[in-house]
JSON list of C-alpha atoms in Angstrom, two decimals:
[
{"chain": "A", "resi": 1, "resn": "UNK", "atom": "CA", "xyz": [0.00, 0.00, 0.00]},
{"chain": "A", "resi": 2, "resn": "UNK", "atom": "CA", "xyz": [1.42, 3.10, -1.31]},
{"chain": "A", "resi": 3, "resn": "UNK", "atom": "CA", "xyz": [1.17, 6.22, 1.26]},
{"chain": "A", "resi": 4, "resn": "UNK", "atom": "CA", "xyz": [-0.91, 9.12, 0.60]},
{"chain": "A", "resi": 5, "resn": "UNK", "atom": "CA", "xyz": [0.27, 12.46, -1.06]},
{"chain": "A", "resi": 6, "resn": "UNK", "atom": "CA", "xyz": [0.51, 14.82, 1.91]},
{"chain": "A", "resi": 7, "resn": "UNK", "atom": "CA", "xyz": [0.43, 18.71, 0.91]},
{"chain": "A", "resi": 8, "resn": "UNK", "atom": "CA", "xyz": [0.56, 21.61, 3.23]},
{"chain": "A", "resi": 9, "resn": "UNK", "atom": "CA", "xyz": [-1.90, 24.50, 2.06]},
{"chain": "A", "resi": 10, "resn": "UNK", "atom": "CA", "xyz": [-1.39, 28.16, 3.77]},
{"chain": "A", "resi": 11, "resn": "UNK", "atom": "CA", "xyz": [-3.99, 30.21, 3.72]},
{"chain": "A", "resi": 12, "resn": "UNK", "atom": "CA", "xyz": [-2.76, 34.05, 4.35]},
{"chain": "A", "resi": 13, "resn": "UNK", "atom": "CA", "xyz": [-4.85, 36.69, 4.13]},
{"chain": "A", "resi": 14, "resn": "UNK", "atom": "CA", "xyz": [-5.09, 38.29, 0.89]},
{"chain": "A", "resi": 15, "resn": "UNK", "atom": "CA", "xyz": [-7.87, 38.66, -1.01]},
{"chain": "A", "resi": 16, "resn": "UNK", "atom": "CA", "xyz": [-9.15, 35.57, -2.96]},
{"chain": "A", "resi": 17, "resn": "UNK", "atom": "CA", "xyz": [-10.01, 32.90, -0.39]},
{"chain": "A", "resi": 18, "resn": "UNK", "atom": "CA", "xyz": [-12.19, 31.46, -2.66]},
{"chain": "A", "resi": 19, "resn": "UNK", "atom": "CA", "xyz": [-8.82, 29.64, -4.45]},
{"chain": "A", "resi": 20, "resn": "UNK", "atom": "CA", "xyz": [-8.03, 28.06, -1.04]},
{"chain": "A", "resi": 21, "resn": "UNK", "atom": "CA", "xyz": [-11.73, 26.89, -0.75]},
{"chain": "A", "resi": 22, "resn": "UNK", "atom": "CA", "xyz": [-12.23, 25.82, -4.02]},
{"chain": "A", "resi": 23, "resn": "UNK", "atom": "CA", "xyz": [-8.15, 23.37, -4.35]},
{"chain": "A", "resi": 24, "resn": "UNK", "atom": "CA", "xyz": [-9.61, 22.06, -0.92]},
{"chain": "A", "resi": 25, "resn": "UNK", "atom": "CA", "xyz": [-12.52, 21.10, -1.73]},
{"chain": "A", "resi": 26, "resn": "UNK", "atom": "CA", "xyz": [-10.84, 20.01, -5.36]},
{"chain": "A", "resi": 27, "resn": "UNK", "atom": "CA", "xyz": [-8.13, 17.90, -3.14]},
{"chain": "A", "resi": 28, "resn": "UNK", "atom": "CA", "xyz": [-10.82, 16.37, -0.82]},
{"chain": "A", "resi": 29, "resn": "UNK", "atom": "CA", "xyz": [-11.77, 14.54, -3.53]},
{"chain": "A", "resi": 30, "resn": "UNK", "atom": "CA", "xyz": [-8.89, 12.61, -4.17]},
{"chain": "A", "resi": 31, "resn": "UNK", "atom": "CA", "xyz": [-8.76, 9.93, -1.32]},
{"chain": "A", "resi": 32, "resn": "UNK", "atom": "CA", "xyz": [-4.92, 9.64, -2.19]},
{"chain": "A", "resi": 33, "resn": "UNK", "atom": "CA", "xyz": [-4.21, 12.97, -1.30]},
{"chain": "A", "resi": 34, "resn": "UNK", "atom": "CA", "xyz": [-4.04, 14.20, 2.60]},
{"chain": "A", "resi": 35, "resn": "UNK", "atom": "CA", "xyz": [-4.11, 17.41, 3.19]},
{"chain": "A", "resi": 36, "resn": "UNK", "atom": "CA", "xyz": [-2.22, 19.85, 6.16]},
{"chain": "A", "resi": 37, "resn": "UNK", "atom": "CA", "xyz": [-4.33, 23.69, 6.45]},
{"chain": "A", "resi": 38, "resn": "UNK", "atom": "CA", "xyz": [-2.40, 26.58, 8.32]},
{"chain": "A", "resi": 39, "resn": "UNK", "atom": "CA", "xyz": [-4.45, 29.47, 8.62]},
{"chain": "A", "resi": 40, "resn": "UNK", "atom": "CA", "xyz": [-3.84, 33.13, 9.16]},
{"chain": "A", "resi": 41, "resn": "UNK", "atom": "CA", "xyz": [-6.08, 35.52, 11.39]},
{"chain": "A", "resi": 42, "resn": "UNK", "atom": "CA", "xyz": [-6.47, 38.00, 8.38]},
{"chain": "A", "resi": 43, "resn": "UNK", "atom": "CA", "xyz": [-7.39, 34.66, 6.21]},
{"chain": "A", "resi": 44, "resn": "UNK", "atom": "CA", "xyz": [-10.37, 33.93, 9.04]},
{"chain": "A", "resi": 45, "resn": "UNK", "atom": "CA", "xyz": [-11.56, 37.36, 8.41]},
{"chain": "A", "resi": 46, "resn": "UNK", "atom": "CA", "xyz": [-11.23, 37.12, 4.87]},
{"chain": "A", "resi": 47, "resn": "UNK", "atom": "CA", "xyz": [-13.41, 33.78, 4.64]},
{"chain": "A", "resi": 48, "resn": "UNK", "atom": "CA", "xyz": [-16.34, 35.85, 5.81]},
{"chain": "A", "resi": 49, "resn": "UNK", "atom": "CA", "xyz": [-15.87, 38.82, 4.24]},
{"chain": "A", "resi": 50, "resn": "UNK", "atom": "CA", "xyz": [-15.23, 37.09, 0.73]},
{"chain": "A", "resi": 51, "resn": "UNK", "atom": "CA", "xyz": [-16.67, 33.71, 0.96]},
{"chain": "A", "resi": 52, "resn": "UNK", "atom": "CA", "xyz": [-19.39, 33.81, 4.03]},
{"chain": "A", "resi": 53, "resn": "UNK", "atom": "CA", "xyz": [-17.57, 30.34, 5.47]},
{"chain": "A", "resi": 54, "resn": "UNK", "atom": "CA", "xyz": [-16.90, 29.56, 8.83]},
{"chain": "A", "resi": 55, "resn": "UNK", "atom": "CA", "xyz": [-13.53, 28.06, 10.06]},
{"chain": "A", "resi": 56, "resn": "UNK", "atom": "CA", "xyz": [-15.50, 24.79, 10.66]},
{"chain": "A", "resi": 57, "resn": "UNK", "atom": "CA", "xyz": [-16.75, 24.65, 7.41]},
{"chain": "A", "resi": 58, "resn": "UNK", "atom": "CA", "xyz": [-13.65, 24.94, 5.79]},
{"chain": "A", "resi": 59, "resn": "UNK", "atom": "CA", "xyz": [-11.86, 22.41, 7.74]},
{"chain": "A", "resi": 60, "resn": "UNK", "atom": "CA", "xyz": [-14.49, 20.26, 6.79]},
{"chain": "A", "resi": 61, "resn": "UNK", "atom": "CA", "xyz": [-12.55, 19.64, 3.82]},
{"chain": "A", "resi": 62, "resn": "UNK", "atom": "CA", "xyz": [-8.76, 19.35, 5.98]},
{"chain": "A", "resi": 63, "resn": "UNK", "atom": "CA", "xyz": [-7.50, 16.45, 6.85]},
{"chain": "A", "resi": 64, "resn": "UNK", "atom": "CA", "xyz": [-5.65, 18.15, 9.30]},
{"chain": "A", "resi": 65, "resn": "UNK", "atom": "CA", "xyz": [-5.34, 21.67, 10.46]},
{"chain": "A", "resi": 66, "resn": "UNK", "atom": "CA", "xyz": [-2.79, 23.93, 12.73]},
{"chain": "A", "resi": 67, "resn": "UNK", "atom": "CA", "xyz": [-3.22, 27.00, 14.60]},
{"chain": "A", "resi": 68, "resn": "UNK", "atom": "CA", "xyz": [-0.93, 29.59, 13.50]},
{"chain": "A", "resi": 69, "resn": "UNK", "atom": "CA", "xyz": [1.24, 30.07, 16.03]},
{"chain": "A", "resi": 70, "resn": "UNK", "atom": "CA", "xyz": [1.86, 26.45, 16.50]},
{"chain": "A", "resi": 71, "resn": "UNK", "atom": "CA", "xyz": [5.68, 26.65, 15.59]},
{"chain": "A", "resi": 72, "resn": "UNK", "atom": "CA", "xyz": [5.56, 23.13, 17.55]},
{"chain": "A", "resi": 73, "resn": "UNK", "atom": "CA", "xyz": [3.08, 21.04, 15.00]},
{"chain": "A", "resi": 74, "resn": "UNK", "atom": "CA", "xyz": [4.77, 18.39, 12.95]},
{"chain": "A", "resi": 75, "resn": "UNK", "atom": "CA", "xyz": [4.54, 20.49, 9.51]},
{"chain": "A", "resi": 76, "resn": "UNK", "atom": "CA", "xyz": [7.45, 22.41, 11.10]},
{"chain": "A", "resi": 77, "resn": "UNK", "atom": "CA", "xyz": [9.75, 19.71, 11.25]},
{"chain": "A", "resi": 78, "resn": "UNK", "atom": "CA", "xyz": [11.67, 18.57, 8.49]},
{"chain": "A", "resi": 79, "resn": "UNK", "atom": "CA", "xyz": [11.53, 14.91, 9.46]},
{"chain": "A", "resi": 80, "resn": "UNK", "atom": "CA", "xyz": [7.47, 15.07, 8.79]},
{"chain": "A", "resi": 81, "resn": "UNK", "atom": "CA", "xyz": [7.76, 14.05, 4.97]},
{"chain": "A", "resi": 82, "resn": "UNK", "atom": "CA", "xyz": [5.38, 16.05, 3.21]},
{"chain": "A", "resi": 83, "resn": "UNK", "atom": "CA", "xyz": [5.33, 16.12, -0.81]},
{"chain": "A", "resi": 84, "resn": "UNK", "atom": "CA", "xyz": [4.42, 19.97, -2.05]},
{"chain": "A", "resi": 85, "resn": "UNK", "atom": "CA", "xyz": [3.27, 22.86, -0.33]},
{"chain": "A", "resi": 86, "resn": "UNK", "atom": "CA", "xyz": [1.22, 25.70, -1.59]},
{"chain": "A", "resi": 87, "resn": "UNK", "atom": "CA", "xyz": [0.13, 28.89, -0.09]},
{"chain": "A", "resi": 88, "resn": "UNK", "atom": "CA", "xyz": [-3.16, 29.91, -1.81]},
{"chain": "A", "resi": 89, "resn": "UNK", "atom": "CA", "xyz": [-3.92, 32.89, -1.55]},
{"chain": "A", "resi": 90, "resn": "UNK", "atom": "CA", "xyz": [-0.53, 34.51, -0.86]},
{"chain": "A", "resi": 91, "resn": "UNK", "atom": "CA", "xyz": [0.00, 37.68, 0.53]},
{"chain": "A", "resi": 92, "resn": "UNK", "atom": "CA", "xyz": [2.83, 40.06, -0.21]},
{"chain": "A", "resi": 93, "resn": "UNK", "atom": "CA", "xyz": [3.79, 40.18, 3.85]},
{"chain": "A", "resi": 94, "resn": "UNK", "atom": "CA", "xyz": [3.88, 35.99, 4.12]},
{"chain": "A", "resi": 95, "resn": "UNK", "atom": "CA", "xyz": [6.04, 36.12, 0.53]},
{"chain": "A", "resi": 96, "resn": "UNK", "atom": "CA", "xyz": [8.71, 38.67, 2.07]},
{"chain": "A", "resi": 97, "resn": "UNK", "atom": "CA", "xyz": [9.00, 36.70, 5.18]},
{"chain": "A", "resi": 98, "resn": "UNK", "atom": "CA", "xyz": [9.65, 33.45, 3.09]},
{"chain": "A", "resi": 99, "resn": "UNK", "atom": "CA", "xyz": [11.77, 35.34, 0.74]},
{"chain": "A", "resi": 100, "resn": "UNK", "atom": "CA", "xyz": [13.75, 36.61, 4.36]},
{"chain": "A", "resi": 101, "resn": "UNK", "atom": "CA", "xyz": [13.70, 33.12, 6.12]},
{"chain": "A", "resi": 102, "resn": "UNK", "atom": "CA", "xyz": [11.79, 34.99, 8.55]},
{"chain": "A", "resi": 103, "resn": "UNK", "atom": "CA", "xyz": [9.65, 32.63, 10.31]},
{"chain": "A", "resi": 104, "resn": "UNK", "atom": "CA", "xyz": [7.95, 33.72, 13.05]},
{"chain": "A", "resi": 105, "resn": "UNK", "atom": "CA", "xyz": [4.39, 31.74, 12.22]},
{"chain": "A", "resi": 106, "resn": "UNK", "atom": "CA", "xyz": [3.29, 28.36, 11.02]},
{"chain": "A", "resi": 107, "resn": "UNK", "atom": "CA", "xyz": [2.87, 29.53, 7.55]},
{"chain": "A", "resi": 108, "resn": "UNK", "atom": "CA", "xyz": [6.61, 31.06, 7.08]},
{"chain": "A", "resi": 109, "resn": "UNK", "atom": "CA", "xyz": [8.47, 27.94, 9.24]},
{"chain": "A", "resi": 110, "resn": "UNK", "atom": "CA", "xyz": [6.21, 25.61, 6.96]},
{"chain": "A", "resi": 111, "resn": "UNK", "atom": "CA", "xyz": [7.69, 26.89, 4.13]},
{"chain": "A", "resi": 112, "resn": "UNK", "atom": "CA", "xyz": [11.17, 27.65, 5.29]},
{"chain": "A", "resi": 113, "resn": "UNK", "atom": "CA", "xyz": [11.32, 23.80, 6.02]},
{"chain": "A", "resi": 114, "resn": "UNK", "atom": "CA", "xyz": [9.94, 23.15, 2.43]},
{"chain": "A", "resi": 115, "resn": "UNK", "atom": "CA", "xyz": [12.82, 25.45, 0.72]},
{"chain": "A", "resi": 116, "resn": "UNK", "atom": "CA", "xyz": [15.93, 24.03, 2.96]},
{"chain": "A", "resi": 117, "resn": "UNK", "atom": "CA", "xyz": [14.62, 20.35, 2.26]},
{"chain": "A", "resi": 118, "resn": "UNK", "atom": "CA", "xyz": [13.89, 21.28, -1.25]},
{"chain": "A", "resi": 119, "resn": "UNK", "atom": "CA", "xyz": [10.40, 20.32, -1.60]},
{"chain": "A", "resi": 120, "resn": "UNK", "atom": "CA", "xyz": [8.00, 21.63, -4.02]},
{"chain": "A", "resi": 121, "resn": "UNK", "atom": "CA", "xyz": [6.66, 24.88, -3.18]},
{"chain": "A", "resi": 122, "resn": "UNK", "atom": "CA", "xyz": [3.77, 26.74, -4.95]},
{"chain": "A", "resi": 123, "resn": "UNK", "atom": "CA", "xyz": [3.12, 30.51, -4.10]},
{"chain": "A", "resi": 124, "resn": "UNK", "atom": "CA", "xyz": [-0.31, 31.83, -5.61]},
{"chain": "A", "resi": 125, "resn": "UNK", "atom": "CA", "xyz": [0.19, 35.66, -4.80]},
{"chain": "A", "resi": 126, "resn": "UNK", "atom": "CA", "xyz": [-2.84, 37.55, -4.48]},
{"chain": "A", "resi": 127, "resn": "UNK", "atom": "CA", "xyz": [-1.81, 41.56, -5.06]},
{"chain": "A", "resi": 128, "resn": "UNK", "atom": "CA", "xyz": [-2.12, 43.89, -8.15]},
{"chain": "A", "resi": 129, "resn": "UNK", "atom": "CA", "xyz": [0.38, 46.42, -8.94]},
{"chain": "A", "resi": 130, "resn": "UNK", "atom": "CA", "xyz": [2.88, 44.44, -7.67]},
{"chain": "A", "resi": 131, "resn": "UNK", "atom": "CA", "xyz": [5.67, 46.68, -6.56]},
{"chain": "A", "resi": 132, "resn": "UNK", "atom": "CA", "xyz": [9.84, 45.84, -7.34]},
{"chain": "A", "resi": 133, "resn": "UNK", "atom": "CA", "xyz": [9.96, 44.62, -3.86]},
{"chain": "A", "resi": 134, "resn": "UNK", "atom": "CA", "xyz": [6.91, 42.24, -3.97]},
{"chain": "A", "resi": 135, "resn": "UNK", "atom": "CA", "xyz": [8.80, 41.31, -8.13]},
{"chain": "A", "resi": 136, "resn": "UNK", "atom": "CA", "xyz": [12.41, 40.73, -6.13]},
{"chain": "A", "resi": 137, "resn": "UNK", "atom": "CA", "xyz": [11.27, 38.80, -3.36]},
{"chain": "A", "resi": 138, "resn": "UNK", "atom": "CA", "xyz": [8.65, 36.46, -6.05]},
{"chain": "A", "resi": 139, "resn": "UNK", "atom": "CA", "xyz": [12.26, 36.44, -8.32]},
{"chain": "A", "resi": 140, "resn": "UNK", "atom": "CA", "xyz": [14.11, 35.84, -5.46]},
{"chain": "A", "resi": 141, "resn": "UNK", "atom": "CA", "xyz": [11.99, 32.92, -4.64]},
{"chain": "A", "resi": 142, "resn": "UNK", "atom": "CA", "xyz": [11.45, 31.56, -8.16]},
{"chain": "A", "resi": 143, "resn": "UNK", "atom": "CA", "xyz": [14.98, 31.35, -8.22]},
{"chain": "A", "resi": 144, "resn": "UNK", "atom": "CA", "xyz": [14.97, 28.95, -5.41]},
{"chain": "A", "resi": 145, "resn": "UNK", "atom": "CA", "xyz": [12.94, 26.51, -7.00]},
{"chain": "A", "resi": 146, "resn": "UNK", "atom": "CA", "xyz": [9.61, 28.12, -5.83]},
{"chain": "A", "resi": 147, "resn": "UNK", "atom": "CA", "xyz": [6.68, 27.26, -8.68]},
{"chain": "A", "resi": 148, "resn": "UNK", "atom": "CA", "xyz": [4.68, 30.99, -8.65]},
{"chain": "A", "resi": 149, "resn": "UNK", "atom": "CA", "xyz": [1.18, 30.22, -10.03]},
{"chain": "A", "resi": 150, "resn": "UNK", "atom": "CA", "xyz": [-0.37, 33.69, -10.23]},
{"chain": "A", "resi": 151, "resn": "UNK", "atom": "CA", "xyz": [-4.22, 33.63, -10.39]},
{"chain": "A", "resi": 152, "resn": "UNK", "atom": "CA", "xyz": [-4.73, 35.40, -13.87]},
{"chain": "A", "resi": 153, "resn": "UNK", "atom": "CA", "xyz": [-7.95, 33.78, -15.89]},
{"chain": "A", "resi": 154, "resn": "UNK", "atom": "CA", "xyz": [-7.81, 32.52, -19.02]},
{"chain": "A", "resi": 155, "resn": "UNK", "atom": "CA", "xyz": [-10.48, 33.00, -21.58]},
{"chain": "A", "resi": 156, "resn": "UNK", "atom": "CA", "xyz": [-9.74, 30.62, -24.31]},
{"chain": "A", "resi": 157, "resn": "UNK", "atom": "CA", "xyz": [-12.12, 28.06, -22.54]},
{"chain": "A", "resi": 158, "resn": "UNK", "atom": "CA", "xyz": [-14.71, 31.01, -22.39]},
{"chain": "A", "resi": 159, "resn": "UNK", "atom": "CA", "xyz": [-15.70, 30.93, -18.93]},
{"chain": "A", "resi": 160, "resn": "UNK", "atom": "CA", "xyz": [-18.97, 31.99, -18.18]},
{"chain": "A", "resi": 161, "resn": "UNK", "atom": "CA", "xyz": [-19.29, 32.19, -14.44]},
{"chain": "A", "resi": 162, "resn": "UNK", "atom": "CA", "xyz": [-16.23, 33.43, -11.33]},
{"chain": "A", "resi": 163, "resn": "UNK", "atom": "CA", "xyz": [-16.26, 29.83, -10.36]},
{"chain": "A", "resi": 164, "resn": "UNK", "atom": "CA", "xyz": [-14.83, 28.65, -14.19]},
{"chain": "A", "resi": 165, "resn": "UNK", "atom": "CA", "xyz": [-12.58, 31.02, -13.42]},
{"chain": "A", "resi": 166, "resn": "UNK", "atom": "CA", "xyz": [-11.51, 29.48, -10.19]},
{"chain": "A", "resi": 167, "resn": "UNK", "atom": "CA", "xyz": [-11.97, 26.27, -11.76]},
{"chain": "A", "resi": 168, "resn": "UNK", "atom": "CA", "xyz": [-8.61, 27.08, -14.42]},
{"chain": "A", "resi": 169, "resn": "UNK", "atom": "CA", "xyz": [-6.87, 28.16, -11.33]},
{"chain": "A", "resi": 170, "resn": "UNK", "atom": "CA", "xyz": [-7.25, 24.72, -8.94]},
{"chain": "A", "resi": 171, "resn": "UNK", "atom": "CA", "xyz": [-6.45, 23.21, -12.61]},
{"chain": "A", "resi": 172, "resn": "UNK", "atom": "CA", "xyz": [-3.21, 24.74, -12.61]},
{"chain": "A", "resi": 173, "resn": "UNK", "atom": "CA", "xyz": [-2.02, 24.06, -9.09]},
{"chain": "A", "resi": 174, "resn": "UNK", "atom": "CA", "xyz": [-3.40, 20.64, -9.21]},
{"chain": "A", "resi": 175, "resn": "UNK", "atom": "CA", "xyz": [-1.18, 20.15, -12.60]},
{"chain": "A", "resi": 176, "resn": "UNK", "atom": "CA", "xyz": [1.77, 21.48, -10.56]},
{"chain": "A", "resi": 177, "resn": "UNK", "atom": "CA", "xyz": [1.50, 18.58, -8.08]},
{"chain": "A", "resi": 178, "resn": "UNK", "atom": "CA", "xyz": [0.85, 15.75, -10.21]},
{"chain": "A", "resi": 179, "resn": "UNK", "atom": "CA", "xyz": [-2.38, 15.53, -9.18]},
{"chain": "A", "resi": 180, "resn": "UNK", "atom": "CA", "xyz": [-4.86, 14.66, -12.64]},
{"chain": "A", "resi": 181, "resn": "UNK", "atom": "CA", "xyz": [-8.04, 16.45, -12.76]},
{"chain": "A", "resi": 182, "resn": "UNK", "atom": "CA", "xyz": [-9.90, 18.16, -15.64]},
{"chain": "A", "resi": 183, "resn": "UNK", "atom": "CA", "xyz": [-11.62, 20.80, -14.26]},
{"chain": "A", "resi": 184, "resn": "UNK", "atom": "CA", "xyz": [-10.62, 23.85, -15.84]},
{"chain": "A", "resi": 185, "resn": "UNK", "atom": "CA", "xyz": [-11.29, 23.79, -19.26]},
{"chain": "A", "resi": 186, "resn": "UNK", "atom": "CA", "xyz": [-7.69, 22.51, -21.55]},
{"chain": "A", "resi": 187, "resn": "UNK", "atom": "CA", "xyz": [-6.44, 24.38, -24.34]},
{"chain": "A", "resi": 188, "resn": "UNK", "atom": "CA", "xyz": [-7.21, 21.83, -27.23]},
{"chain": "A", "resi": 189, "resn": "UNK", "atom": "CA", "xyz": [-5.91, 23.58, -30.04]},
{"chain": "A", "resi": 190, "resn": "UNK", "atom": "CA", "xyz": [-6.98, 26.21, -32.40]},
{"chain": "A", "resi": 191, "resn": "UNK", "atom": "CA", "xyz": [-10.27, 25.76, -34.66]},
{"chain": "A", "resi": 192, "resn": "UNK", "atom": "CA", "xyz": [-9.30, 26.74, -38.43]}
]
């Protein structure tokens, strides 16, 4: 018996909770995949403002979740093998701390573990202009092997609601870590 694809998802607090909900939900679906949720205080206030979902009903679809200040829970230990990690949405303050090795919650240590054991990390930053320092610290990361999977739609699959939108965007992640799904709408080539 093979063991189970465990991913750590943060959860920060920028704007666009509903990508977080909707790869959870996406990733509770696959009974092969386990997943670890860290999430921030401005992300708590953010699923109610954005997405009118309690904490409960978003760990509904967890397998396991940390409070974040729990610098002690085993997602902040190297030795707990974990496969990817991906902070959905991602805000500009959690992608300078990671970019600084500055980890002073569950979020940053989580992924200053997955960088110094060279893990796969995916960043989905949530912030428009994005300033040099937000570009140098995304470079700086990219750099270190960090996949950044910007939420920008795509219209060749003419989406017709916010949620095809979201749909692409859980596509691309889920491509990212090897995970198959079809729920975005592929690029099948262009009609003559």
């Amino acid at each position: 018996m093979s063991r189970k694809k465990k991913i750590v998802i943060g959860i920060t607090g920028a704007s666009g909770t509903i990508y977080a909900i909707d790869l959870l939900k996406k990733l509770h679906a696959h009974p092969e995949v386990e997943t670890h949720v860290v999430v921030s205080n401005w992300a708590k206030q953010n699923l109610k403002l954005e997405a009118n979902l309690s904490l409960e009903d978003l760990y509904a679809f967890c397998d396991y979740h940390y409070p974040i200040n729990d610098l002690g829970a085993a997602i902040a230990s190297g030795s707990f093998l974990v496969d990817a990690m991906v902070i959905t949405p991602a805000s500009m303050k959690t992608v300078a701390a990671i970019a600084m090795g500055y980890s002073d919650n569950l979020i940053a240590r989580a992924a200053d573990v997955a960088l110094k054991e060279q893990r796969k990390m995916i960043l989905v930053p949530r912030e428009s202009p994005l300033s040099t320092i937000h570009l140098e610290n995304l470079t700086k990361l990219s750099r270190m092997g960090v996949q950044v999977i910007p939420p920008i739609p795509a219209f060749y699959n003419h989406p017709e609601t916010i949620q095809d939108l979201v749909n692409h965007q859980s596509m691309k992640i889920m491509d990212a870590l090897g995970i198959a799904n079809d729920t975005g709408g592929r690029w099948k080539g262009a009609e003559a």
